[in-house]
XYZ file of C-alpha atoms in Angstrom:
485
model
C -54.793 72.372 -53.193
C -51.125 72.418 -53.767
C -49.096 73.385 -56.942
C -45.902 73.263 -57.431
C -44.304 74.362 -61.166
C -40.731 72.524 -61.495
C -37.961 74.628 -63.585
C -35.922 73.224 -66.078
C -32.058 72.950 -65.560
C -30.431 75.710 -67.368
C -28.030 73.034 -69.126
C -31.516 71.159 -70.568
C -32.615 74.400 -72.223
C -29.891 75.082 -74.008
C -29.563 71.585 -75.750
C -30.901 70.628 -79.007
C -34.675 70.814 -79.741
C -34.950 66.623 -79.851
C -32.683 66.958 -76.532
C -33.908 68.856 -74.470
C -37.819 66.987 -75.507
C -35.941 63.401 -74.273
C -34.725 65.205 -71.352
C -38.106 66.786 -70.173
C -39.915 63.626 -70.989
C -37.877 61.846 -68.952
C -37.910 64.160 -66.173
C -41.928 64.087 -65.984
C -41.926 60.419 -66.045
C -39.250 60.620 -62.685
C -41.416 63.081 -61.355
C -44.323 60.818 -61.762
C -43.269 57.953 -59.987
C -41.664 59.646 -57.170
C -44.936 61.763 -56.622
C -47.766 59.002 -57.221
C -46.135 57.507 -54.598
C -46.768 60.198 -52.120
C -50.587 61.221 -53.339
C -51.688 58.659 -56.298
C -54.169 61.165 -57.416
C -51.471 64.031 -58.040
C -51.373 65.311 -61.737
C -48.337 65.879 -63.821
C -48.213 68.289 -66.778
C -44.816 68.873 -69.299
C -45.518 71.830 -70.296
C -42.682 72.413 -72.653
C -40.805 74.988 -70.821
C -41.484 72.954 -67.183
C -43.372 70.505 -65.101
C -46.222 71.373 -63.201
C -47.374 69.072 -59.658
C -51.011 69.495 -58.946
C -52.283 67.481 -55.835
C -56.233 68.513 -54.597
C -54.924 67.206 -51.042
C -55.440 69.451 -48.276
C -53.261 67.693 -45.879
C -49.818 69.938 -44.444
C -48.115 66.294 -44.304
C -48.498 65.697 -47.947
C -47.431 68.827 -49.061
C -44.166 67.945 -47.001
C -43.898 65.026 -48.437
C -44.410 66.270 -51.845
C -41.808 68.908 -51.209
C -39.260 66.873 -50.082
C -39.197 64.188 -52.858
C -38.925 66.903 -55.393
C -36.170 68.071 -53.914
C -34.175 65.007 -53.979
C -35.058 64.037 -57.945
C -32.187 64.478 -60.409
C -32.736 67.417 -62.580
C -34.332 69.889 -60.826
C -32.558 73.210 -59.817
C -35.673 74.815 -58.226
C -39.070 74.311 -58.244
C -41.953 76.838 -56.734
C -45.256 76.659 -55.023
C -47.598 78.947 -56.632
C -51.113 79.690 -55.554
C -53.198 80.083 -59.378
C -55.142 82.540 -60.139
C -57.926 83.190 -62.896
C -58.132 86.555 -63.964
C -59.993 88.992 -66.113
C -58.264 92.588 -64.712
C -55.124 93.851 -62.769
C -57.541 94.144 -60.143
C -57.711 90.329 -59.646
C -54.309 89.855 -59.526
C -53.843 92.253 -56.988
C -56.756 91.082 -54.915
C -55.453 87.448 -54.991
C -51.789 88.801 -54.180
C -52.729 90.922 -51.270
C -54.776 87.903 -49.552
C -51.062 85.775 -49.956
C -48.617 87.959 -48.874
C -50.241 90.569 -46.146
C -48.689 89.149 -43.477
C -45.352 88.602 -45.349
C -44.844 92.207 -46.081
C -46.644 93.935 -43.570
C -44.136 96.336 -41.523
C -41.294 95.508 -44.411
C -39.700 97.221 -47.220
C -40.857 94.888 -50.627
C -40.719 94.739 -54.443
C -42.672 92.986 -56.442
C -41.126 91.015 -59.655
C -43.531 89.768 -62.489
C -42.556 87.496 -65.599
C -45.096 87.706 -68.258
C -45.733 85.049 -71.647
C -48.883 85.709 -73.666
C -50.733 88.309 -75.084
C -52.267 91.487 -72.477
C -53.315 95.026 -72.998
C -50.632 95.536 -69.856
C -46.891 94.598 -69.842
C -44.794 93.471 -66.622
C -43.892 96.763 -65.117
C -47.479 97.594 -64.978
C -48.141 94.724 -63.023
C -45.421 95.422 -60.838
C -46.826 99.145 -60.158
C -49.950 98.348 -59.575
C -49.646 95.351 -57.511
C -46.668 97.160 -55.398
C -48.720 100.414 -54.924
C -51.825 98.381 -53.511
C -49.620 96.783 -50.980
C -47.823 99.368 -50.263
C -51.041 101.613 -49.180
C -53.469 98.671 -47.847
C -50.797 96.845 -45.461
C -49.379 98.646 -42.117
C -45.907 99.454 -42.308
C -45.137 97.842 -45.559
C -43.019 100.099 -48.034
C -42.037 99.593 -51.385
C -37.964 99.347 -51.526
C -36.584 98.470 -55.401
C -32.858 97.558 -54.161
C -32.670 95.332 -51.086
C -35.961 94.542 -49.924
C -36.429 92.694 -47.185
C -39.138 91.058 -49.438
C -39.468 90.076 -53.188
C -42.973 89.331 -54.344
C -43.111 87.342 -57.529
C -45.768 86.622 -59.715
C -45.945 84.717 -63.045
C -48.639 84.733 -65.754
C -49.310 82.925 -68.443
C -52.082 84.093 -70.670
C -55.073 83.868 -68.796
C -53.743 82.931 -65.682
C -51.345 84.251 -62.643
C -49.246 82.402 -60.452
C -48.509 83.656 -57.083
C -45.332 82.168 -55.774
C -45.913 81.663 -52.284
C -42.439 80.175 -51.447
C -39.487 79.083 -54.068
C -37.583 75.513 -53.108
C -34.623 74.218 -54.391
C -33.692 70.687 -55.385
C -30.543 68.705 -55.995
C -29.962 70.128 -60.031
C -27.609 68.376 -62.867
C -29.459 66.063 -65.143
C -32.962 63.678 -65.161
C -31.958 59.893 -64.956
C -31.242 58.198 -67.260
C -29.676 60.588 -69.646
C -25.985 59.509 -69.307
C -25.167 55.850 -69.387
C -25.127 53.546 -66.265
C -22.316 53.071 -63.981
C -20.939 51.133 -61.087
C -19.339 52.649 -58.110
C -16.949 51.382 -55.920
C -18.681 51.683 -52.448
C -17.070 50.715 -48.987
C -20.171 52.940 -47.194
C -16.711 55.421 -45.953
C -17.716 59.235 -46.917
C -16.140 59.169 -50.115
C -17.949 56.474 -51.710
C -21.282 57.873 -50.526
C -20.774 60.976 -51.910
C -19.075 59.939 -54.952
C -22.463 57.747 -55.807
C -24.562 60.459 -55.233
C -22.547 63.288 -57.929
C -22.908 60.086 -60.532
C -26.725 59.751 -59.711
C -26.855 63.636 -59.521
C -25.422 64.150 -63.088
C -28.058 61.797 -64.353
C -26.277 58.168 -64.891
C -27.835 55.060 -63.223
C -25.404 53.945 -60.868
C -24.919 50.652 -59.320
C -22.940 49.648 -56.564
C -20.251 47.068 -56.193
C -18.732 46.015 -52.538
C -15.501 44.691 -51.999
C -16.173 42.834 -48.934
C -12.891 42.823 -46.176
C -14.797 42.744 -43.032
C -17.230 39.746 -43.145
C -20.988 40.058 -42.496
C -21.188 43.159 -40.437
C -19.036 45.089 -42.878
C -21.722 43.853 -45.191
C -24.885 44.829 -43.498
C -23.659 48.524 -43.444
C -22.464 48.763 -47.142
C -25.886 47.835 -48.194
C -27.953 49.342 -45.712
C -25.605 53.355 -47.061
C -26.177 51.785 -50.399
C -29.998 51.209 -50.095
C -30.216 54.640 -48.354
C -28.480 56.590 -51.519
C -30.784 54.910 -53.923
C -33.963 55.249 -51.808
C -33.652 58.817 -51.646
C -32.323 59.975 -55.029
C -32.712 56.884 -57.636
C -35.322 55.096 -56.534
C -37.351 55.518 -60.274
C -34.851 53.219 -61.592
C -33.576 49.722 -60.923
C -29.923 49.232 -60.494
C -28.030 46.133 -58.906
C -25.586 45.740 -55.592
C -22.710 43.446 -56.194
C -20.721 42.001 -53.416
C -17.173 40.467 -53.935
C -15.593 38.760 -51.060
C -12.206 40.073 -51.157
C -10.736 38.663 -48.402
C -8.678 35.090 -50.217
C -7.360 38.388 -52.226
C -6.249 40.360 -49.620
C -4.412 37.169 -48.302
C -2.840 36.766 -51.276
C -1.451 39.846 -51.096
C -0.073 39.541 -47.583
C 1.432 36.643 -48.220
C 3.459 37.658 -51.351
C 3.576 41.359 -52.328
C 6.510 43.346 -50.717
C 4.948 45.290 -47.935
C 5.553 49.069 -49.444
C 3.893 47.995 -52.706
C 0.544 46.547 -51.317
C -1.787 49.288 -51.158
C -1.115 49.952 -55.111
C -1.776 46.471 -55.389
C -4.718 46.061 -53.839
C -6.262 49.180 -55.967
C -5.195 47.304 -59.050
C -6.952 44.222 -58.029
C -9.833 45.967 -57.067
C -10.150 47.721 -60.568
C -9.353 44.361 -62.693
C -12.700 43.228 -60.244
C -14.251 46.073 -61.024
C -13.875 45.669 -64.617
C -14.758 42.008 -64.970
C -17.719 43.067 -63.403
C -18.672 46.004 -65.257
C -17.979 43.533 -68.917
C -20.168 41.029 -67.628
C -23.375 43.870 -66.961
C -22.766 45.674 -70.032
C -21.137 48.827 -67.591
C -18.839 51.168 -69.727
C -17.202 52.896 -66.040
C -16.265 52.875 -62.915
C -16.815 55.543 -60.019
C -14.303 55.749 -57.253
C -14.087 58.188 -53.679
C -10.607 58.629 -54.637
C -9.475 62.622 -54.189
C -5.692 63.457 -55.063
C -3.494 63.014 -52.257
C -5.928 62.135 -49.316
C -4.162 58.866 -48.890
C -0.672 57.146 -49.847
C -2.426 55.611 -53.025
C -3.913 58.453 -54.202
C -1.169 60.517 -55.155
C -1.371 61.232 -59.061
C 1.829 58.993 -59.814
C -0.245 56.322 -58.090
C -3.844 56.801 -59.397
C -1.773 56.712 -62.765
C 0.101 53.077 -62.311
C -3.878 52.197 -61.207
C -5.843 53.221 -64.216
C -3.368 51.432 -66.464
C -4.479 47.983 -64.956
C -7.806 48.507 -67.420
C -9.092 49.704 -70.264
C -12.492 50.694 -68.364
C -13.225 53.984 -67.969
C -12.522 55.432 -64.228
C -14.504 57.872 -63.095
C -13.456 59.728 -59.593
C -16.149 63.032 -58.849
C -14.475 64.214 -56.171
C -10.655 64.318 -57.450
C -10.218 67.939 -56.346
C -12.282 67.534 -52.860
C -11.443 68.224 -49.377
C -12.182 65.723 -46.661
C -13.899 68.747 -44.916
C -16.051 69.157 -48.471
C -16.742 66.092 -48.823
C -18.224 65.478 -44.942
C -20.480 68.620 -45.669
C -21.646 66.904 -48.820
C -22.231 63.716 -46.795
C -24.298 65.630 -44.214
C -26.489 67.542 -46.193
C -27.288 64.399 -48.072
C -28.078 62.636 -44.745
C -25.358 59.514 -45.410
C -22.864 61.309 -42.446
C -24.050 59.654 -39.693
C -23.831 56.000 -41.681
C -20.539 56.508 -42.497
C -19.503 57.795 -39.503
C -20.241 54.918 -37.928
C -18.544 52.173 -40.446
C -15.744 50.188 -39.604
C -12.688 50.679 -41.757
C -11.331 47.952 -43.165
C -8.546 48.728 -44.927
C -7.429 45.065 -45.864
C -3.702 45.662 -46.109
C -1.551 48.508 -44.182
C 1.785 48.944 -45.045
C 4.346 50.442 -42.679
C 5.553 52.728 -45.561
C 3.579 52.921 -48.207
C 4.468 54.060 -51.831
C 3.608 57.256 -52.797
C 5.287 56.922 -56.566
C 4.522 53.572 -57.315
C 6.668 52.532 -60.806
C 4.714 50.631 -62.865
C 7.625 48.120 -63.420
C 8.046 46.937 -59.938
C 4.301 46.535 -59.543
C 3.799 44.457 -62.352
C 7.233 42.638 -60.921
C 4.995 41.811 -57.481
C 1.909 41.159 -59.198
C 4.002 38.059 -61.252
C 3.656 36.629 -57.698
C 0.148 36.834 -57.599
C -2.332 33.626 -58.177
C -4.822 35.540 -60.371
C -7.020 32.306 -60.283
C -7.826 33.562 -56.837
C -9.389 36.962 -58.238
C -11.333 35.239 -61.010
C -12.454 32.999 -58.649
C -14.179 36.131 -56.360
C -15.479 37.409 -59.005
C -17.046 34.346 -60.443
C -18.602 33.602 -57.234
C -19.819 37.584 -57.209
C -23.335 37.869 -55.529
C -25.758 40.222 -57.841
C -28.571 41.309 -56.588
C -31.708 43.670 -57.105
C -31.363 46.670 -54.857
C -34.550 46.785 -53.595
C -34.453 43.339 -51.537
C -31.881 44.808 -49.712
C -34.952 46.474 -47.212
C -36.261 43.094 -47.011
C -32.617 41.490 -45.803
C -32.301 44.365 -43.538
C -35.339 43.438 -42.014
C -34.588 40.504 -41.667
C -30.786 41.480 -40.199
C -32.158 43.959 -37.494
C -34.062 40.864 -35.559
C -30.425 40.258 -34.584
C -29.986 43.460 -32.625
C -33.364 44.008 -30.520
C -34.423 47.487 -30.306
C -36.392 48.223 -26.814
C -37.824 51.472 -25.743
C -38.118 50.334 -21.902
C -35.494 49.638 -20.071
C -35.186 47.041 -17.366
C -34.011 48.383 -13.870
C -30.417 47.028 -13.945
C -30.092 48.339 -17.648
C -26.585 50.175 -19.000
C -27.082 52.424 -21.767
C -24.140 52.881 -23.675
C -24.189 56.294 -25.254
C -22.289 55.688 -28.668
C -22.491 59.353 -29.935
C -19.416 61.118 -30.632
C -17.927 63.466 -27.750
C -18.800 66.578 -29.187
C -22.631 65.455 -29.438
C -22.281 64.007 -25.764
C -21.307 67.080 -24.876
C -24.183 68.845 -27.133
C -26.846 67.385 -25.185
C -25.856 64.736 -22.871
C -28.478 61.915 -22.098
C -29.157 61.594 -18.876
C -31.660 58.773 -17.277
C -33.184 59.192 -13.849
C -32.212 55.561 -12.058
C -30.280 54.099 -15.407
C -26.384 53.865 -15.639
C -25.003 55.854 -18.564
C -21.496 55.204 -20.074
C -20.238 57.319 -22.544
C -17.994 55.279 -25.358
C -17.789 56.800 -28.699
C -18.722 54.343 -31.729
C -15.187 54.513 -33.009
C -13.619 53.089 -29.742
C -16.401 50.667 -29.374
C -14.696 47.821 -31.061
C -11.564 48.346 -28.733
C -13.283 49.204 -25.587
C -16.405 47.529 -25.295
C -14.779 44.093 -24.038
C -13.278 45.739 -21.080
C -17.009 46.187 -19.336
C -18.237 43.961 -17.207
C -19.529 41.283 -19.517
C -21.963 39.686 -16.791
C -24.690 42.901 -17.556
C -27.056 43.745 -20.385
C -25.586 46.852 -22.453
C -28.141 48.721 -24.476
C -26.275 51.516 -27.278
C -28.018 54.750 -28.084
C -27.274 57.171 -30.722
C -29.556 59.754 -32.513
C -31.072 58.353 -34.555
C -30.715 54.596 -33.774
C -28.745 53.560 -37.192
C -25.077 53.705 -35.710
C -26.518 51.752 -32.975
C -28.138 49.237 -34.882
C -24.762 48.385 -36.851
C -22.618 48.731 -34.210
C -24.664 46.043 -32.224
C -24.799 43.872 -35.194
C -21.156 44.435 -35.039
C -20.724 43.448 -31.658
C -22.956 40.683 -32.217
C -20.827 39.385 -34.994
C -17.367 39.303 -32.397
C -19.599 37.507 -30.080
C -21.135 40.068 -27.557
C -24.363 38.610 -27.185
C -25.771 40.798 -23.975
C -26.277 43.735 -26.599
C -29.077 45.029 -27.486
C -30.175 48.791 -29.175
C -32.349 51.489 -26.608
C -34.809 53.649 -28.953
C -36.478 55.926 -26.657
């Protein structure tokens, strides 16, 4: 049997009575769905103060599994895995405590820590002496050590029953969804986006996603397939929509008439009318944005400031005060590195010097020679769609790229990871030509091979390859295909 006993966030205790009950409640309901999908027989209890995961299973893999989709559900700071414990004396405790943690603190200096709620002839510190002195003469080498231990031994009880915590886990914290109203974010599948998503989600507010499309199908395929990811992991109890605007009659536009220096600013402003348009039609109160303050020439404050005044809608942008660096770690711990590592940019319009104090006046003055019946149009002909059929598309995308696991005798592997991973561990095929081009030279390089041989890409984990064939596929390479050992 497994048990795990989620924690409240600190920020959910401290709210209002009728608060903090909404908040719980919806929390257990998250917990629910995420968890009945991994072990339908798994019991949920609110039990005011926390949430309690009971599965009977026996199985290592669903403990895993249970583990690891409690870590990525809004709302929960920490959460531990208790063994419980019926008990009628000090005695029991101990007895129940020594069987858990001999081999954790034999030969090691240890403490043991006890919280305590309910009535007992015996307070905390007598649990702790007791419990400590027993372990410290029954296990070899183990020695009681109040500051620094190498080991902290925690038990919690609850009237009539004791929970040893046999290991503590921490999740992804802020707030239960939905407790904050939805959004829509502003995803082109690049780091920022990703992460930004993920904070909104994080802090509780259903967020949907809205693509600006500037690099035709294959741009596409990638946006949705990050987009699908973020939800799948972290907001999968909820619903939420992916909207797709071909941008690229607007980007034309914009080539065509706005002075070159003033075109980045330009696009934004575009982007954010779309954005809005979009967000009236669905009922969407904000936008969420990558942006952070002077990573680019149109994110400099006087520019973000000339963009926000295009609309009334509320713009959010988590990750103002970021670093690039930050924001990569972010992207890595939350697994979406490698995906948008491996998408194109498609910047849509590069200026040869761009603005970095855009004046609000000679915008508006290029803007005048803008045919806004071209962004109405875009948006009008928006594509809206549930979330969920994106797995079903992707499906139905991958048959394009054709993943093998053998490889023919004249094969060419094309080894798409970046240097420093080639360099890492560097795959090497007994009787199998190996070429080394990183994914972000691909593009570039890949027509300069011998186009009369069958090229097969490999990465890590098989997702760069997969879009980067698709990619390929899309400029016309058809002797691609994707090796998955």
């Amino acid at each position: 049997m497994f048990k795990f006993i989620v924690k409240l966030h600190p920020e959910i205790s401290i709210k209002s009575r009728s608060v903090r009950k909404r908040f719980t409640k919806l929390l257990e309901n998250n917990v629910k769905i995420v968890m009945r999908r991994i072990d339908e027989k798994v019991k949920i209890v609110n039990n005011y103060d926390n949430v309690s995961v009971v599965s009977n299973s026996e199985d290592l893999a669903i403990r895993d599994a249970l583990i690891g989709g409690l870590k990525r559900i809004p709302g929960i700071v920490q959460f531990i895995e208790v063994q419980e414990v019926a008990f009628e004396t000090l005695d029991d405790i101990y007895q129940a405590t020594l069987k858990l943690n001999y081999d954790v603190v034999a030969g090691k200096t240890f403490c043991v820590r006890c919280k305590r709620q309910g009535k007992h002839d015996f307070t905390s510190s007598d649990v702790e002496r007791y419990v400590g002195g027993g372990l410290n003469q029954n296990v070899p080498g183990a020695r009681v050590k109040l500051k620094a231990p190498q080991e902290t031994v925690k038990i919690e009880i609850k009237d009539q029953r004791a929970y040893i915590i046999t290991q503590t886990h921490f999740g992804m914290a802020g707030f239960p969804l939905p407790t904050q109203e939805d959004v829509i974010s502003l995803m082109s599948g690049g780091f920022d986006s990703g992460v930004a998503s993920y904070q909104m989600i994080r802090k509780g507010a259903r967020t949907h996603f809205l693509f600006f499309n500037l690099g035709g199908a294959a741009h596409e395929i990638g946006v949705k397939q990050a987009s699908h990811y973020i939800w799948k992991q972290f907001s999968s109890t909820h619903k939420v929509k992916f909207i797709s605007v071909d941008f690229e009659p607007v980007v034309a536009e914009i080539l065509e008439n706005v002075e070159n220096s003033q075109m980045g600013v330009v696009l934004k402003r575009m982007m954010m009318r779309a954005g809005s348009m979009v967000a009236k039609k669905m009922g969407v109160e904000a936008l969420v944005t990558g942006e952070s303050l002077g990573q680019v020439s149109s994110q400099t404050l006087t520019n973000l400031s000339v963009i926000d005044q295009v609309t009334d809608t509320l713009i959010l942008r988590p990750l103002i005060q970021h670093d690039k660096q930050e924001i990569i770690n972010i992207a890595r711990q939350i697994g979406t590195s490698e995906m948008a590592e491996a998408m194109p940019e498609y910047c849509g319009v590069i200026s040869k010097k761009p603005t970095v104090k855009a004046k609000l006046e000679k915008i508006i003055e290029e803007e005048a020679k803008f045919d806004f019946e071209i962004l109405d149009t875009v948006v009008y002909n928006a594509r809206i769609m549930d979330i969920r059929d994106i797995e079903v598309e992707a499906k139905q995308e991958v048959k394009e790229a054709e993943s093998v696991s053998d490889l023919p005798a004249d094969a060419v592997v094309v080894d798409i990871r970046s240097p420093e991973e080639e360099d890492a561990n560097p795959l090497e095929l007994e009787g199998v030509e190996v070429v080394h081009v990183p994914f972000f030279r691909l593009a570039t390089k890949f027509g300069d091979l011998p186009q009369d041989k069958e090229y097969y890409l490999y990465c890590a984990k098989g997702v760069m390859s997969q879009l980067q064939a698709l990619i390929l596929h899309e400029n016309g390479y058809g002797n691609v295909k994707v090796y998955r050992p």
